[in-house]
CSV table of C-alpha atoms and ligand atoms in Angstrom, one decimal:
chain,number,residue,atom,x,y,z
A,1,MET,CA,157.4,91.1,119.0
A,2,THR,CA,160.8,90.4,120.8
A,3,GLU,CA,162.2,90.0,124.2
A,4,LYS,CA,162.7,94.0,123.2
A,5,ILE,CA,159.1,94.8,123.7
A,6,LYS,CA,159.1,93.2,127.1
A,7,ASP,CA,161.8,95.5,128.4
A,8,GLU,CA,159.0,98.2,128.1
A,9,PHE,CA,157.0,96.3,130.7
A,10,PRO,CA,158.5,97.0,134.1
A,11,ILE,CA,156.4,93.8,136.5
A,12,LEU,CA,158.0,91.5,133.5
A,13,GLN,CA,161.3,91.7,135.1
A,14,GLN,CA,160.8,89.9,137.7
A,15,HIS,CA,161.2,86.8,139.1
A,16,VAL,CA,158.2,84.3,141.1
A,17,TYR,CA,159.5,81.7,143.3
A,18,GLU,CA,162.7,82.1,142.4
A,19,LYS,CA,161.7,81.9,138.2
A,20,PRO,CA,161.5,83.8,135.7
A,21,LEU,CA,157.8,85.2,135.2
A,22,ILE,CA,155.9,83.8,132.6
A,23,TYR,CA,152.9,86.2,132.1
A,24,LEU,CA,149.7,84.3,130.3
A,25,ASP,CA,146.7,86.1,132.3
A,26,ASN,CA,146.3,88.7,129.7
A,27,ALA,CA,142.7,88.1,129.4
A,28,ALA,CA,142.1,89.2,133.0
A,29,THR,CA,144.2,92.1,132.6
A,30,THR,CA,147.5,93.6,130.7
A,31,GLN,CA,150.4,94.6,132.3
A,32,LYS,CA,151.7,98.1,132.2
A,33,PRO,CA,154.1,99.9,129.3
A,34,ALA,CA,157.1,102.0,131.1
A,35,SER,CA,155.4,104.3,128.9
A,36,VAL,CA,152.1,104.3,130.5
A,37,LEU,CA,153.7,104.5,133.9
A,38,THR,CA,155.2,107.3,133.2
A,39,ALA,CA,152.4,108.7,131.8
A,40,VAL,CA,150.4,108.8,134.4
A,41,THR,CA,153.1,109.2,136.8
A,42,GLU,CA,153.3,112.7,135.2
A,43,TYR,CA,150.0,114.0,135.2
A,44,TYR,CA,150.0,113.1,138.8
A,45,GLN,CA,153.2,115.1,139.2
A,46,THR,CA,153.1,118.2,136.7
A,47,ILE,CA,149.1,118.6,135.8
A,48,ASN,CA,146.8,117.3,138.4
A,49,SER,CA,143.8,119.0,139.4
A,50,ASN,CA,140.1,119.0,138.5
A,51,VAL,CA,138.5,118.6,135.5
A,52,HIS,CA,136.2,121.0,133.5
A,53,ARG,CA,135.5,123.2,137.1
A,54,GLY,CA,138.6,125.0,136.9
A,55,VAL,CA,139.9,128.2,135.6
A,56,HIS,CA,142.9,127.9,136.9
A,57,HIS,CA,146.5,126.5,134.5
A,58,LEU,CA,146.6,123.3,135.7
A,59,SER,CA,142.9,122.5,135.7
A,60,VAL,CA,143.0,123.8,132.0
A,61,LEU,CA,145.5,121.6,131.4
A,62,ALA,CA,144.3,118.7,133.2
A,63,THR,CA,141.4,119.4,131.1
A,64,GLU,CA,142.6,120.0,127.7
A,65,ALA,CA,144.3,116.4,128.5
A,66,TYR,CA,141.1,114.5,129.9
A,67,GLU,CA,139.3,115.7,126.9
A,68,ASP,CA,142.3,114.4,124.6
A,69,THR,CA,141.9,110.8,125.5
A,70,ARG,CA,138.0,111.1,124.1
A,71,THR,CA,139.2,111.9,121.0
A,72,THR,CA,141.8,109.5,120.6
A,73,ILE,CA,139.3,107.0,121.9
A,74,GLN,CA,137.1,108.7,119.6
A,75,GLN,CA,139.5,107.5,116.3
A,76,PHE,CA,140.7,104.4,117.7
A,77,ILE,CA,137.1,103.1,117.5
A,78,GLY,CA,136.1,105.2,114.4
A,79,ALA,CA,133.0,106.8,116.6
A,80,LYS,CA,131.7,109.9,114.6
A,81,HIS,CA,131.1,112.3,117.9
A,82,SER,CA,133.7,112.9,120.4
A,83,HIS,CA,130.5,113.0,122.7
A,84,GLU,CA,129.5,109.2,122.1
A,85,ILE,CA,131.9,108.2,123.9
A,86,VAL,CA,131.8,108.1,127.6
A,87,PHE,CA,133.9,107.3,130.7
A,88,THR,CA,133.7,104.8,132.7
A,89,ARG,CA,135.3,102.5,135.6
A,90,GLY,CA,135.2,99.6,132.6
A,91,THR,CA,133.2,97.0,131.1
A,92,THR,CA,130.9,96.3,133.7
A,93,GLU,CA,130.5,100.3,134.7
A,94,ALA,CA,129.6,100.2,131.0
A,95,ILE,CA,127.1,97.9,130.6
A,96,ASN,CA,125.1,98.2,133.6
A,97,LEU,CA,125.0,101.8,132.5
A,98,VAL,CA,123.3,100.9,129.6
A,99,ALA,CA,121.0,97.9,131.3
A,100,ASN,CA,119.4,100.7,133.8
A,101,GLY,CA,118.9,102.9,131.4
A,102,PHE,CA,116.7,100.6,129.6
A,103,ALA,CA,115.3,99.5,132.6
A,104,ASN,CA,114.2,103.1,133.8
A,105,THR,CA,112.7,103.7,130.0
A,106,ILE,CA,112.5,101.6,127.7
A,107,LEU,CA,111.5,97.6,129.3
A,108,LYS,CA,108.0,96.7,130.3
A,109,LYS,CA,106.8,94.2,131.6
A,110,ASP,CA,106.6,90.4,129.0
A,111,ASP,CA,109.2,92.0,126.8
A,112,GLU,CA,112.8,90.2,126.1
A,113,ILE,CA,116.4,91.0,125.9
A,114,ILE,CA,118.6,88.5,123.4
A,115,VAL,CA,122.2,87.1,125.2
A,116,SER,CA,124.7,84.1,123.8
A,117,THR,CA,125.4,81.5,126.3
A,118,MET,CA,129.0,82.7,126.4
A,119,GLU,CA,128.3,85.8,127.8
A,120,HIS,CA,130.8,87.1,131.0
A,121,HIS,CA,129.0,87.7,134.2
A,122,SER,CA,128.9,91.4,133.9
A,123,ASN,CA,127.3,90.6,130.6
A,124,ILE,CA,124.2,88.5,132.1
A,125,VAL,CA,123.6,89.8,135.2
A,126,PRO,CA,122.8,93.7,134.6
A,127,TRP,CA,120.7,92.6,132.4
A,128,GLN,CA,119.0,89.3,134.7
A,129,LEU,CA,118.0,92.4,136.9
A,130,ALA,CA,117.0,94.9,134.4
A,131,ALA,CA,114.2,92.3,133.3
A,132,GLU,CA,113.6,91.4,136.9
A,133,ARG,CA,112.7,95.3,137.7
A,134,CYS,CA,110.6,95.6,134.9
A,135,GLY,CA,108.7,91.7,134.1
A,136,ALA,CA,111.3,91.2,130.9
A,137,LYS,CA,113.1,88.4,130.8
A,138,LEU,CA,116.6,86.8,128.7
A,139,LYS,CA,116.8,84.9,125.7
A,140,VAL,CA,120.1,82.7,125.2
A,141,ILE,CA,121.6,81.9,121.9
A,142,PRO,CA,122.7,78.8,122.3
A,143,ILE,CA,126.6,77.6,121.5
A,144,ASP,CA,127.7,74.5,119.6
A,145,GLU,CA,130.6,72.1,120.9
A,146,ASN,CA,133.6,74.7,119.5
A,147,GLY,CA,132.1,77.7,120.8
A,148,GLU,CA,130.3,79.4,117.4
A,149,ILE,CA,127.3,80.4,117.7
A,150,ASP,CA,124.7,79.4,115.8
A,151,PRO,CA,123.1,82.1,113.6
A,152,ILE,CA,119.5,80.7,113.2
A,153,ALA,CA,119.2,80.3,116.7
A,154,TYR,CA,119.9,83.5,116.8
A,155,GLN,CA,117.5,84.7,114.1
A,156,ASN,CA,114.8,82.6,115.6
A,157,LEU,CA,114.6,84.3,119.0
A,158,PHE,CA,114.1,87.5,118.3
A,159,SER,CA,110.6,88.9,118.4
A,160,PRO,CA,107.7,91.9,118.2
A,161,LYS,CA,109.1,92.0,122.2
A,162,THR,CA,112.5,92.2,121.9
A,163,LYS,CA,114.4,95.3,122.7
A,164,ILE,CA,118.1,94.5,123.0
A,165,VAL,CA,120.6,91.9,122.4
A,166,ALA,CA,124.2,92.2,124.4
A,167,ILE,CA,126.3,89.6,123.1
A,168,THR,CA,130.0,90.3,123.8
A,169,HIS,CA,133.0,90.5,120.9
A,170,VAL,CA,135.1,88.1,121.8
A,171,SER,CA,134.7,85.6,124.2
A,172,ASN,CA,137.6,85.5,127.3
A,173,VAL,CA,136.9,81.7,127.9
A,174,LEU,CA,136.7,80.4,124.4
A,175,GLY,CA,138.5,82.8,122.7
A,176,THR,CA,135.4,82.9,119.6
A,177,ILE,CA,135.1,85.7,118.0
A,178,ASN,CA,131.8,86.3,117.6
A,179,PRO,CA,130.6,87.4,114.2
A,180,ILE,CA,129.2,90.3,114.7
A,181,LYS,CA,129.0,92.7,112.0
A,182,ASP,CA,126.3,90.0,110.3
A,183,MET,CA,124.9,89.4,114.8
A,184,ILE,CA,124.1,93.4,114.6
A,185,LYS,CA,122.9,93.1,111.3
A,186,THR,CA,120.4,91.1,111.7
A,187,ALA,CA,119.1,92.6,114.7
A,188,HIS,CA,118.7,96.0,112.9
A,189,GLU,CA,116.5,94.0,110.9
A,190,HIS,CA,114.3,93.4,113.6
A,191,GLN,CA,114.6,97.5,114.4
A,192,VAL,CA,116.0,95.8,118.3
A,193,PRO,CA,119.5,97.9,119.3
A,194,ILE,CA,122.5,95.3,120.2
A,195,LEU,CA,125.5,95.9,123.1
A,196,ILE,CA,128.7,94.4,121.7
A,197,ASP,CA,131.0,93.8,125.5
A,198,GLY,CA,134.1,94.4,124.1
A,199,ALA,CA,136.2,94.0,126.7
A,200,GLN,CA,138.3,91.1,125.1
A,201,GLY,CA,137.8,92.6,121.8
A,202,ILE,CA,139.1,95.7,121.6
A,203,LYS,CA,142.7,93.8,121.9
A,204,SER,CA,141.7,90.9,120.1
A,205,THR,CA,140.3,93.5,116.8
A,206,LYS,CA,140.5,96.2,115.3
A,207,VAL,CA,137.2,97.9,116.1
A,208,ASN,CA,135.3,100.8,114.3
A,209,VAL,CA,131.8,101.0,115.8
A,210,GLN,CA,130.6,102.8,112.5
A,211,ASP,CA,131.1,100.2,110.3
A,212,LEU,CA,130.0,97.6,112.7
A,213,ASP,CA,127.3,99.9,113.2
A,214,CYS,CA,126.0,98.7,116.6
A,215,ASP,CA,124.8,100.8,118.8
A,216,PHE,CA,126.7,100.5,122.1
A,217,TYR,CA,130.4,99.7,122.5
A,218,CYS,CA,131.8,98.7,125.5
A,219,PHE,CA,135.4,98.2,127.5
A,220,SER,CA,138.0,98.2,129.7
A,221,GLY,CA,141.3,100.5,129.7
A,222,HIS,CA,143.5,97.3,131.6
A,223,LYS,CA,142.7,94.8,128.8
A,224,ILE,CA,144.2,97.2,126.3
A,225,TYR,CA,147.7,97.7,128.1
A,226,ALA,CA,146.3,101.1,130.3
A,227,PRO,CA,145.2,101.4,134.4
A,228,MET,CA,142.5,100.0,136.0
A,229,GLY,CA,139.7,102.1,136.5
A,230,ILE,CA,139.3,102.9,133.6
A,231,GLY,CA,137.2,102.6,130.6
A,232,ILE,CA,134.9,103.0,127.9
A,233,LEU,CA,131.4,103.3,126.9
A,234,TYR,CA,130.5,104.4,123.7
A,235,GLY,CA,126.5,104.6,122.4
A,236,LYS,CA,125.1,105.8,119.0
A,237,GLU,CA,124.2,109.5,119.5
A,238,LYS,CA,120.8,108.8,118.9
A,239,TYR,CA,120.6,106.8,122.4
A,240,LEU,CA,122.7,108.0,124.8
A,241,GLU,CA,120.2,111.1,124.2
A,242,GLN,CA,116.7,108.7,125.1
A,243,LEU,CA,118.7,107.1,127.8
A,244,PRO,CA,118.5,108.1,131.6
A,245,PRO,CA,121.2,109.6,133.7
A,246,TYR,CA,122.7,106.2,135.2
A,247,GLN,CA,125.0,108.4,138.2
A,248,CYS,CA,123.4,111.6,140.0
A,249,GLY,CA,126.2,114.3,141.1
A,250,GLY,CA,128.7,117.2,139.9
A,251,GLU,CA,129.9,117.3,136.6
A,252,MET,CA,126.9,115.9,134.8
A,253,ILE,CA,123.4,118.7,135.7
A,254,LYS,CA,123.3,122.0,133.8
A,255,ASN,CA,120.9,124.0,136.4
A,256,VAL,CA,120.2,122.7,139.9
A,257,SER,CA,117.1,123.9,142.0
A,258,PHE,CA,115.1,121.8,144.7
A,259,GLU,CA,112.3,122.4,142.2
A,260,LYS,CA,113.7,120.4,139.5
A,261,THR,CA,117.4,119.4,137.9
A,262,THR,CA,117.9,119.8,134.2
A,263,PHE,CA,121.4,117.4,133.1
A,264,ASN,CA,124.4,118.3,131.0
A,265,THR,CA,124.8,117.5,127.8
A,266,LEU,CA,126.5,114.1,126.3
A,267,PRO,CA,128.6,113.3,127.4
A,268,PHE,CA,128.9,114.9,130.8
A,269,LYS,CA,125.0,113.6,131.4
A,270,PHE,CA,126.5,110.5,132.1
A,271,GLU,CA,130.1,111.1,134.3
A,272,ALA,CA,129.0,112.1,137.4
A,273,GLY,CA,131.9,113.2,139.8
A,274,THR,CA,134.6,113.4,139.4
A,275,PRO,CA,136.5,111.1,137.0
A,276,ASN,CA,138.9,108.9,136.9
A,277,VAL,CA,141.9,111.6,135.0
A,278,GLY,CA,144.7,110.0,136.1
A,279,GLY,CA,143.2,106.8,133.8
A,280,ALA,CA,142.4,108.5,130.4
A,281,ILE,CA,145.8,109.9,130.0
A,282,GLY,CA,147.1,106.3,130.8
A,283,LEU,CA,144.7,104.9,128.4
A,284,LYS,CA,146.0,107.8,125.9
A,285,ALA,CA,149.4,106.4,126.2
A,286,ALA,CA,147.9,102.7,125.8
A,287,ILE,CA,146.8,103.5,123.0
A,288,ASP,CA,149.8,105.5,121.5
A,289,PHE,CA,152.2,102.1,123.1
A,290,ILE,CA,149.4,100.1,120.7
A,291,LEU,CA,149.7,102.3,117.6
A,292,LYS,CA,153.0,102.9,117.7
A,293,ILE,CA,154.1,99.0,117.1
A,294,GLY,CA,150.8,99.0,114.8
A,295,GLN,CA,147.3,97.1,115.3
A,296,ASP,CA,147.9,94.9,112.3
A,297,GLN,CA,151.8,93.6,113.7
A,298,LEU,CA,150.0,92.8,117.2
A,299,LEU,CA,147.0,91.2,116.4
A,300,ALA,CA,149.8,88.8,113.7
A,301,HIS,CA,151.8,88.5,116.8
A,302,ASP,CA,148.5,87.5,119.1
A,303,ASN,CA,147.5,85.0,116.1
A,304,MET,CA,151.0,83.4,115.5
A,305,LEU,CA,151.7,82.5,119.5
A,306,LEU,CA,148.2,81.2,119.5
A,307,LYS,CA,148.9,78.6,116.5
A,308,TYR,CA,152.2,78.2,118.3
A,309,THR,CA,150.4,77.7,121.6
A,310,GLU,CA,147.6,75.5,120.0
A,311,GLU,CA,150.2,73.1,118.4
A,312,LYS,CA,152.8,72.7,121.0
A,313,MET,CA,150.3,71.8,123.1
A,314,GLN,CA,148.6,69.2,121.0
A,315,GLU,CA,152.1,67.5,121.7
A,316,ILE,CA,150.6,67.2,125.5
A,317,GLU,CA,148.3,63.4,125.3
A,318,GLY,CA,145.3,63.8,127.6
A,319,ILE,CA,144.6,68.3,126.7
A,320,ARG,CA,141.3,68.5,126.4
A,321,PHE,CA,141.0,71.7,124.4
A,322,ILE,CA,137.6,73.8,125.5
A,323,GLY,CA,136.8,76.0,122.7
A,324,GLN,CA,137.5,75.6,118.0
A,325,ALA,CA,135.8,78.3,116.9
A,326,LYS,CA,137.1,78.7,113.5
A,327,ASP,CA,138.0,82.0,113.8
A,328,LYS,CA,139.4,82.9,117.5
A,329,ALA,CA,141.4,85.3,120.0
A,330,ALA,CA,145.1,84.1,121.5
A,331,VAL,CA,142.9,82.6,124.9
A,332,ILE,CA,143.6,78.8,125.0
A,333,SER,CA,140.8,77.0,127.4
A,334,PHE,CA,142.0,73.6,128.5
A,335,LEU,CA,141.0,70.7,130.7
A,336,LEU,CA,144.7,68.4,131.7
A,337,ASP,CA,143.2,64.3,131.7
A,338,LYS,CA,140.9,64.8,134.9
A,339,ASN,CA,142.9,66.8,136.6
A,340,HIS,CA,141.1,69.8,138.7
A,341,PRO,CA,141.9,73.4,136.9
A,342,ALA,CA,142.9,74.6,140.3
A,343,ASP,CA,145.9,71.8,140.6
A,344,VAL,CA,146.9,72.0,137.2
A,345,GLY,CA,147.2,76.2,137.7
A,346,THR,CA,148.8,76.3,141.8
A,347,LEU,CA,151.7,74.3,139.5
A,348,LEU,CA,152.5,75.8,137.1
A,349,ASP,CA,152.5,78.9,139.9
A,350,THR,CA,155.2,76.9,141.3
A,351,MET,CA,157.1,77.3,138.4
A,352,GLY,CA,156.6,80.9,137.7
A,353,ILE,CA,153.6,80.7,135.3
A,354,ALA,CA,151.1,82.8,135.9
A,355,VAL,CA,147.4,81.5,134.5
A,356,ARG,CA,143.9,81.7,135.3
A,357,THR,CA,141.8,79.2,136.4
A,358,GLY,CA,137.4,78.6,137.5
A,359,HIS,CA,135.1,79.8,136.4
A,360,HIS,CA,136.5,82.7,134.2
A,361,CYS,CA,132.6,84.6,135.1
A,362,ALA,CA,131.3,82.4,132.8
A,363,GLU,CA,128.9,80.4,135.0
A,364,PRO,CA,126.1,79.3,132.1
A,365,LEU,CA,129.1,78.5,129.9
A,366,MET,CA,130.6,76.3,132.9
A,367,ASN,CA,127.2,74.4,133.0
A,368,ARG,CA,127.0,74.0,129.2
A,369,TYR,CA,130.5,72.8,128.9
A,370,GLN,CA,129.4,69.7,132.1
A,371,ILE,CA,132.8,71.2,133.7
A,372,PRO,CA,133.9,72.7,136.6
A,373,GLY,CA,136.3,75.5,134.8
A,374,THR,CA,139.1,75.7,132.7
A,375,VAL,CA,143.0,76.5,132.8
A,376,ARG,CA,143.1,79.2,130.6
A,377,VAL,CA,146.0,80.4,128.6
A,378,SER,CA,145.9,84.2,127.3
A,379,LEU,CA,148.6,85.7,125.2
A,380,ALA,CA,149.7,89.7,124.4
A,381,VAL,CA,152.7,91.4,123.0
A,382,TYR,CA,155.3,90.6,125.7
A,383,ASN,CA,154.8,86.9,124.9
A,384,THR,CA,157.7,84.5,123.6
A,385,LYS,CA,157.7,81.5,121.8
A,386,ASN,CA,160.3,80.6,124.3
A,387,GLU,CA,157.5,81.3,127.4
A,388,ILE,CA,155.2,78.7,125.3
A,389,ASP,CA,157.9,75.6,125.0
A,390,LYS,CA,159.0,76.6,128.8
A,391,LEU,CA,154.8,76.2,129.8
A,392,VAL,CA,154.5,73.0,127.1
A,393,GLU,CA,157.4,72.1,129.3
A,394,ALA,CA,155.8,72.3,133.3
A,395,LEU,CA,152.5,70.8,131.4
A,396,LYS,CA,154.2,68.0,130.8
A,397,LYS,CA,156.5,67.3,134.1
A,398,ILE,CA,152.3,68.4,136.0
A,399,LYS,CA,150.9,65.9,134.5
A,400,ILE,CA,153.2,63.1,135.7
A,401,MET,CA,153.3,64.8,138.8
A,402,LEU,CA,148.7,64.3,139.7
A,403,SER,CA,148.8,61.5,137.5
B,1,LIG,N1,133.0,90.4,129.4
B,1,LIG,C1,133.9,90.5,129.1
B,1,LIG,C2,134.3,89.4,127.6
B,1,LIG,C3,135.4,89.7,129.7
B,1,LIG,O1,136.7,89.8,129.7
B,1,LIG,C4,135.2,90.9,131.0
B,1,LIG,C5,136.4,91.2,132.0
B,1,LIG,N2,137.2,89.9,132.2
B,1,LIG,C6,134.0,91.9,131.1
B,1,LIG,C7,133.4,91.5,130.6
B,1,LIG,C8,134.3,92.7,133.2
B,1,LIG,O2,135.5,93.5,132.3
B,1,LIG,P1,135.8,94.2,133.5
B,1,LIG,O3,136.4,93.5,134.9
B,1,LIG,O4,137.1,95.4,133.2
B,1,LIG,O5,134.8,95.7,134.1
């Protein structure tokens, strides 16, 4: 990608501590192109109104735009039906919706839920709470030193008590792209449904839920150039039909009386209250932005820059990479000598370089490697080789400063 793409991102034109901003924290959230910002502003300036309920002009237009996003997402991830696309606040809410539904209907005492060592807290804690409520338990897939899942160990975790597998598509710390198609097949061989945490996977791979055959796929708009506060739960119709509503209120009902309430059809059963219409419209603009560049081009750029970054960083003596899977997304976690990640991150910040440090909401993974945290560089469409050269220069300086 060229500097021209960066020009489309107003936030990236600024200086931080008088240095041009180099934003390398894309696994936490991506920046938003002008087209997305304009789409959201235009929505509020021209058609803002509540969806599905109004007969007036603005409400009809807002509803059309909102539902148009649902169809766009359906096509983007290859879902069979648009009613299998549920709007949520993000990945976290999507996983909570499913975990709660399982706790309320399916999970019983001594049942088992399979997760992996590399999960984000968002794909651990909802299952842990669901398990506690039902007397069920978590079983954890181990990973090797490179950050890869052992398929045999995964196989061996299944038992007649396994009720669901919840696994990340791509690790937000290690960058590992898990072989989810195989993992989904294994789960189905045991007649167990599987949820994929796609918070990182949606940006780092081309997702087709029908081809993957996953039962649930969750992601957040803000990781793919869309606004915060909007995300997606994809679920196969048969599972969404089976799960009870997550939140209750307006929109998700068919009829309400004080004696009995009946629920709306899919996907509205899961969309209680006024939704984030502006966010949904921003999400559609973000998908348009991605498709205009082309997903293959985006992935090729990320891959090229990942290889370049890893190679350049190897020039620095004392770098230890955490996560060296064969199939890897553009996320690089590392330690520099014995320095605390926070010290390295703070010094990078003074040089205008934004990275993330800490446990990245994956404390069990940190325990696996027996480290307090990592420095994490994560790349996106607007990052350039020139920025990586500056990062490497900065790390060399920091190494001397901290020695
Ligand atoms: N899972 C993974 C793998 C993530 O990287 C994140 C975000 N860091 C989440 C879940 C949670 O996403 P959100 O905060 O957007 O709900």
